[in-house]
C-alpha cells in the first residue's frame, strides 16, 4: 500500500572516536587544583592496585579457608627488607638487598656453625620446596648467616648440591630490626617467608610441621598466582 513514510528518520550513529577520545580542550581548561586532585586520585588507584595482591593473600589466608586462620603467623603490616641491610656472600662480596626481590623466599636465620636445629631447618627448607611440586620454581631458599663463624667444608659441600639456595651473611643487629621472632624466641627458631615485593609477611611456629607449613605456602602462592611468576 502506497503512502508517506511517517516514521522518524534514523538518528545518526555515534562516532566511535567520539566515545574514546578525550576532549583535549576540556583537559586544557582544568585548573591547577583540578589537575592536582585528578593526579592524586590516579596515584591512589595505582597504590591500590599494587597492594591488591597482598590484600588478596590476607583475605584468602584468613577468610576463605575453612579454619579461619593459618598455621603460621601473618605479619601485619608486612615489613619491607631494608635497602641498607648489609649482605655478603661467603666470599665476602656485597649483595644488594634489592636483589632478593621478584621471588618468594623461604628464609632460615642461624649462625655459621649450623648444628642441631639449623641443620633441621635447612633440610626442611629443601623438603618444603620439593613438596610444592609444579609451584616449586616460585620459591627460592635463603640462609642468612647472622655471625662470622666459618662454615665447615662438609656443610659447604652439602650446600653446593642444594637447589635454589643462597647463603648470605647479614649483620645481626640490622637483621633483628627487620625480622622478629615470637616472644621469648631467638630469630633462629622460625622459618620466614618473604614475598616477591621483598616484604616479610609470614613466620612459622617453633618446630614447624612440614605438612601444615606446606598448606600455608600453597594458600599464599595460590592467592597471588596472577601476580607472581617463576624465577627471578
Short mmCIF file of C-alpha atoms in Angstrom, two decimals:
data_model
loop_
_atom_site.label_atom_id
_atom_site.label_comp_id
_atom_site.label_asym_id
_atom_site.label_seq_id
_atom_site.Cartn_x
_atom_site.Cartn_y
_atom_site.Cartn_z
CA UNK A 1 0.00 0.00 0.00
CA UNK A 2 1.33 3.36 -1.02
CA UNK A 3 1.69 6.26 1.42
CA UNK A 4 4.05 8.58 3.08
CA UNK A 5 6.59 7.10 5.48
CA UNK A 6 5.91 8.99 8.73
CA UNK A 7 8.44 7.19 10.90
CA UNK A 8 11.22 9.33 12.36
CA UNK A 9 14.43 9.31 10.41
CA UNK A 10 17.20 7.16 11.82
CA UNK A 11 19.42 9.04 14.29
CA UNK A 12 22.96 9.34 13.10
CA UNK A 13 25.16 6.59 14.54
CA UNK A 14 27.62 7.66 17.18
CA UNK A 15 31.16 8.11 16.03
CA UNK A 16 33.28 5.53 17.96
CA UNK A 17 36.12 8.02 18.07
CA UNK A 18 33.89 10.43 19.98
CA UNK A 19 33.38 7.77 22.64
CA UNK A 20 37.04 7.07 23.22
CA UNK A 21 38.95 10.29 22.62
CA UNK A 22 39.05 12.87 25.41
CA UNK A 23 38.22 16.46 24.67
CA UNK A 24 41.68 17.98 24.70
CA UNK A 25 40.23 21.44 25.10
CA UNK A 26 38.38 20.39 28.25
CA UNK A 27 41.55 18.96 29.76
CA UNK A 28 43.44 22.11 28.97
CA UNK A 29 40.71 24.07 30.72
CA UNK A 30 41.26 22.30 34.04
CA UNK A 31 42.59 24.47 36.81
CA UNK A 32 45.83 23.62 38.55
CA UNK A 33 43.89 22.44 41.61
CA UNK A 34 41.71 20.16 39.49
CA UNK A 35 44.74 18.64 37.78
CA UNK A 36 46.39 18.07 41.16
CA UNK A 37 43.24 16.43 42.52
CA UNK A 38 42.92 14.19 39.47
CA UNK A 39 46.60 13.24 39.75
CA UNK A 40 46.15 12.27 43.39
CA UNK A 41 43.20 10.05 42.54
CA UNK A 42 45.23 8.34 39.83
CA UNK A 43 48.14 7.83 42.25
CA UNK A 44 45.78 6.38 44.89
CA UNK A 45 44.41 3.96 42.29
CA UNK A 46 47.92 2.83 41.34
CA UNK A 47 48.82 2.28 45.01
CA UNK A 48 45.63 0.25 45.50
CA UNK A 49 46.42 -1.96 42.51
CA UNK A 50 49.95 -2.55 43.82
CA UNK A 51 48.60 -3.52 47.24
CA UNK A 52 45.85 -5.76 45.85
CA UNK A 53 47.94 -8.98 45.80
CA UNK A 54 48.81 -8.57 49.47
CA UNK A 55 45.16 -7.84 50.32
CA UNK A 56 44.14 -10.94 48.36
CA UNK A 57 46.62 -13.14 50.20
CA UNK A 58 45.39 -11.93 53.59
CA UNK A 59 41.74 -12.41 52.57
CA UNK A 60 42.39 -15.93 51.29
CA UNK A 61 44.50 -16.82 54.31
CA UNK A 62 42.12 -15.56 56.98
CA UNK A 63 38.64 -15.56 55.42
CA UNK A 64 38.28 -18.12 52.64
CA UNK A 65 40.00 -21.06 54.29
CA UNK A 66 37.65 -23.11 56.49
CA UNK A 67 39.71 -22.98 59.71
CA UNK A 68 39.66 -19.19 59.76
CA UNK A 69 43.38 -18.82 60.42
CA UNK A 70 46.63 -20.23 59.11
CA UNK A 71 49.19 -22.42 60.78
CA UNK A 72 51.86 -19.73 60.80
CA UNK A 73 51.63 -16.04 61.65
CA UNK A 74 50.95 -13.38 59.02
CA UNK A 75 52.88 -10.18 59.61
CA UNK A 76 50.61 -7.14 59.57
CA UNK A 77 51.75 -4.88 58.13
CA UNK A 78 54.42 -6.70 56.10
CA UNK A 79 57.97 -5.43 56.57
CA UNK A 80 59.98 -4.45 53.52
CA UNK A 81 63.58 -5.65 53.52
CA UNK A 82 65.70 -2.58 54.32
CA UNK A 83 67.80 -1.44 51.38
CA UNK A 84 70.52 -0.62 53.91
CA UNK A 85 70.66 -4.22 55.17
CA UNK A 86 74.29 -5.20 54.62
CA UNK A 87 74.54 -8.61 52.96
CA UNK A 88 77.63 -10.52 51.79
CA UNK A 89 78.12 -13.82 50.05
CA UNK A 90 80.51 -16.40 51.50
CA UNK A 91 83.38 -14.87 49.53
CA UNK A 92 82.76 -11.53 51.25
CA UNK A 93 81.33 -9.79 48.19
CA UNK A 94 78.50 -7.33 48.90
CA UNK A 95 74.99 -8.29 47.79
CA UNK A 96 72.27 -5.66 47.40
CA UNK A 97 69.17 -6.35 49.47
CA UNK A 98 67.02 -5.33 46.50
CA UNK A 99 68.43 -8.28 44.52
CA UNK A 100 66.26 -10.54 46.68
CA UNK A 101 63.06 -9.10 45.20
CA UNK A 102 60.94 -10.74 42.45
CA UNK A 103 60.72 -14.19 44.08
CA UNK A 104 59.15 -15.88 47.07
CA UNK A 105 61.88 -16.58 49.63
CA UNK A 106 61.83 -19.12 52.45
CA UNK A 107 64.41 -17.83 54.92
CA UNK A 108 66.43 -19.55 57.64
CA UNK A 109 68.43 -17.45 60.11
CA UNK A 110 71.28 -19.07 62.06
CA UNK A 111 74.99 -18.99 62.79
CA UNK A 112 77.68 -20.43 60.56
CA UNK A 113 78.41 -23.43 62.78
CA UNK A 114 74.89 -24.72 61.92
CA UNK A 115 74.24 -27.69 64.17
CA UNK A 116 71.04 -29.17 65.55
CA UNK A 117 68.02 -27.02 64.73
CA UNK A 118 69.88 -25.16 61.99
CA UNK A 119 70.51 -28.40 60.09
CA UNK A 120 66.86 -29.39 60.56
CA UNK A 121 65.67 -26.05 59.22
CA UNK A 122 67.89 -26.24 56.13
CA UNK A 123 66.59 -29.74 55.45
CA UNK A 124 63.01 -28.56 55.99
CA UNK A 125 63.59 -25.71 53.53
CA UNK A 126 64.54 -28.18 50.82
CA UNK A 127 61.73 -30.56 51.75
CA UNK A 128 59.08 -27.85 51.58
CA UNK A 129 60.26 -26.55 48.23
CA UNK A 130 60.13 -30.06 46.78
CA UNK A 131 56.66 -30.63 48.25
CA UNK A 132 55.32 -27.67 46.27
CA UNK A 133 55.64 -29.71 43.09
CA UNK A 134 54.95 -27.64 39.97
CA UNK A 135 54.95 -24.48 42.08
CA UNK A 136 58.46 -25.06 43.42
CA UNK A 137 60.13 -22.74 40.91
CA UNK A 138 58.32 -19.81 42.51
CA UNK A 139 60.16 -20.36 45.80
CA UNK A 140 63.86 -19.84 46.50
CA UNK A 141 65.67 -20.62 49.74
CA UNK A 142 67.86 -18.19 51.64
CA UNK A 143 70.06 -18.86 54.65
CA UNK A 144 71.00 -15.64 56.42
CA UNK A 145 74.12 -16.33 58.49
CA UNK A 146 73.97 -13.91 61.40
CA UNK A 147 77.54 -14.28 62.68
CA UNK A 148 81.09 -14.61 61.35
CA UNK A 149 81.56 -18.30 62.20
CA UNK A 150 83.05 -20.25 59.28
CA UNK A 151 81.03 -22.95 57.55
CA UNK A 152 82.59 -26.40 57.70
CA UNK A 153 83.86 -27.96 54.48
CA UNK A 154 81.31 -30.75 54.87
CA UNK A 155 78.44 -28.30 55.20
CA UNK A 156 79.61 -26.25 52.23
CA UNK A 157 79.75 -29.42 50.13
CA UNK A 158 76.14 -30.22 51.06
CA UNK A 159 75.01 -26.69 50.32
CA UNK A 160 76.71 -26.83 46.94
CA UNK A 161 74.36 -29.66 45.96
CA UNK A 162 71.21 -27.84 47.09
CA UNK A 163 68.93 -26.24 44.52
CA UNK A 164 67.77 -22.61 44.60
CA UNK A 165 69.68 -21.85 47.81
CA UNK A 166 71.50 -18.59 48.50
CA UNK A 167 73.73 -18.29 51.58
CA UNK A 168 74.40 -14.73 52.74
CA UNK A 169 75.97 -13.22 55.82
CA UNK A 170 73.91 -10.48 57.47
CA UNK A 171 74.60 -8.06 60.28
CA UNK A 172 72.70 -9.48 63.29
CA UNK A 173 71.61 -6.10 64.67
CA UNK A 174 70.30 -4.89 61.31
CA UNK A 175 68.61 -8.24 60.70
CA UNK A 176 66.83 -8.05 64.06
CA UNK A 177 65.35 -4.70 63.04
CA UNK A 178 63.67 -6.38 60.07
CA UNK A 179 62.73 -9.92 61.14
CA UNK A 180 61.16 -10.58 64.53
CA UNK A 181 60.73 -13.90 66.34
CA UNK A 182 57.83 -14.82 68.62
CA UNK A 183 58.10 -13.53 72.17
CA UNK A 184 60.90 -15.25 74.07
CA UNK A 185 62.34 -16.96 70.98
CA UNK A 186 65.56 -16.35 69.04
CA UNK A 187 65.47 -15.46 65.34
CA UNK A 188 66.77 -18.95 64.58
CA UNK A 189 63.61 -20.59 65.97
CA UNK A 190 61.47 -19.92 62.89
CA UNK A 191 61.24 -20.03 59.12
CA UNK A 192 60.36 -16.71 57.49
CA UNK A 193 58.54 -16.12 54.20
CA UNK A 194 59.32 -13.05 52.09
CA UNK A 195 57.05 -12.18 49.15
CA UNK A 196 58.25 -11.12 45.67
CA UNK A 197 57.97 -7.44 46.65
CA UNK A 198 60.68 -8.02 49.25
CA UNK A 199 58.27 -7.89 52.19
CA UNK A 200 58.48 -10.27 55.12
CA UNK A 201 54.89 -11.39 55.59
CA UNK A 202 54.79 -14.81 57.32
CA UNK A 203 56.55 -16.64 60.17
CA UNK A 204 56.39 -20.31 61.02
CA UNK A 205 55.74 -21.62 64.52
CA UNK A 206 58.64 -23.08 66.52
CA UNK A 207 59.42 -26.68 65.46
CA UNK A 208 57.14 -26.38 62.42
CA UNK A 209 55.15 -29.27 60.99
CA UNK A 210 56.11 -29.64 57.28
CA UNK A 211 52.59 -30.57 56.14
CA UNK A 212 51.00 -27.62 57.91
CA UNK A 213 53.63 -25.21 56.57
CA UNK A 214 53.05 -26.56 53.06
CA UNK A 215 49.33 -25.77 53.38
CA UNK A 216 50.14 -22.18 54.30
CA UNK A 217 52.59 -21.84 51.42
CA UNK A 218 50.07 -23.26 48.95
CA UNK A 219 47.41 -20.79 50.08
CA UNK A 220 49.70 -17.80 49.82
CA UNK A 221 51.11 -18.75 46.42
CA UNK A 222 47.62 -19.50 45.10
CA UNK A 223 46.27 -16.16 46.33
CA UNK A 224 49.00 -14.40 44.36
CA UNK A 225 49.00 -16.64 41.29
CA UNK A 226 48.30 -13.76 38.90
CA UNK A 227 50.97 -11.56 40.41
CA UNK A 228 53.91 -13.91 40.83
CA UNK A 229 55.90 -15.69 38.16
CA UNK A 230 58.54 -18.44 38.36
CA UNK A 231 62.18 -17.44 38.58
CA UNK A 232 63.95 -14.22 39.44
#
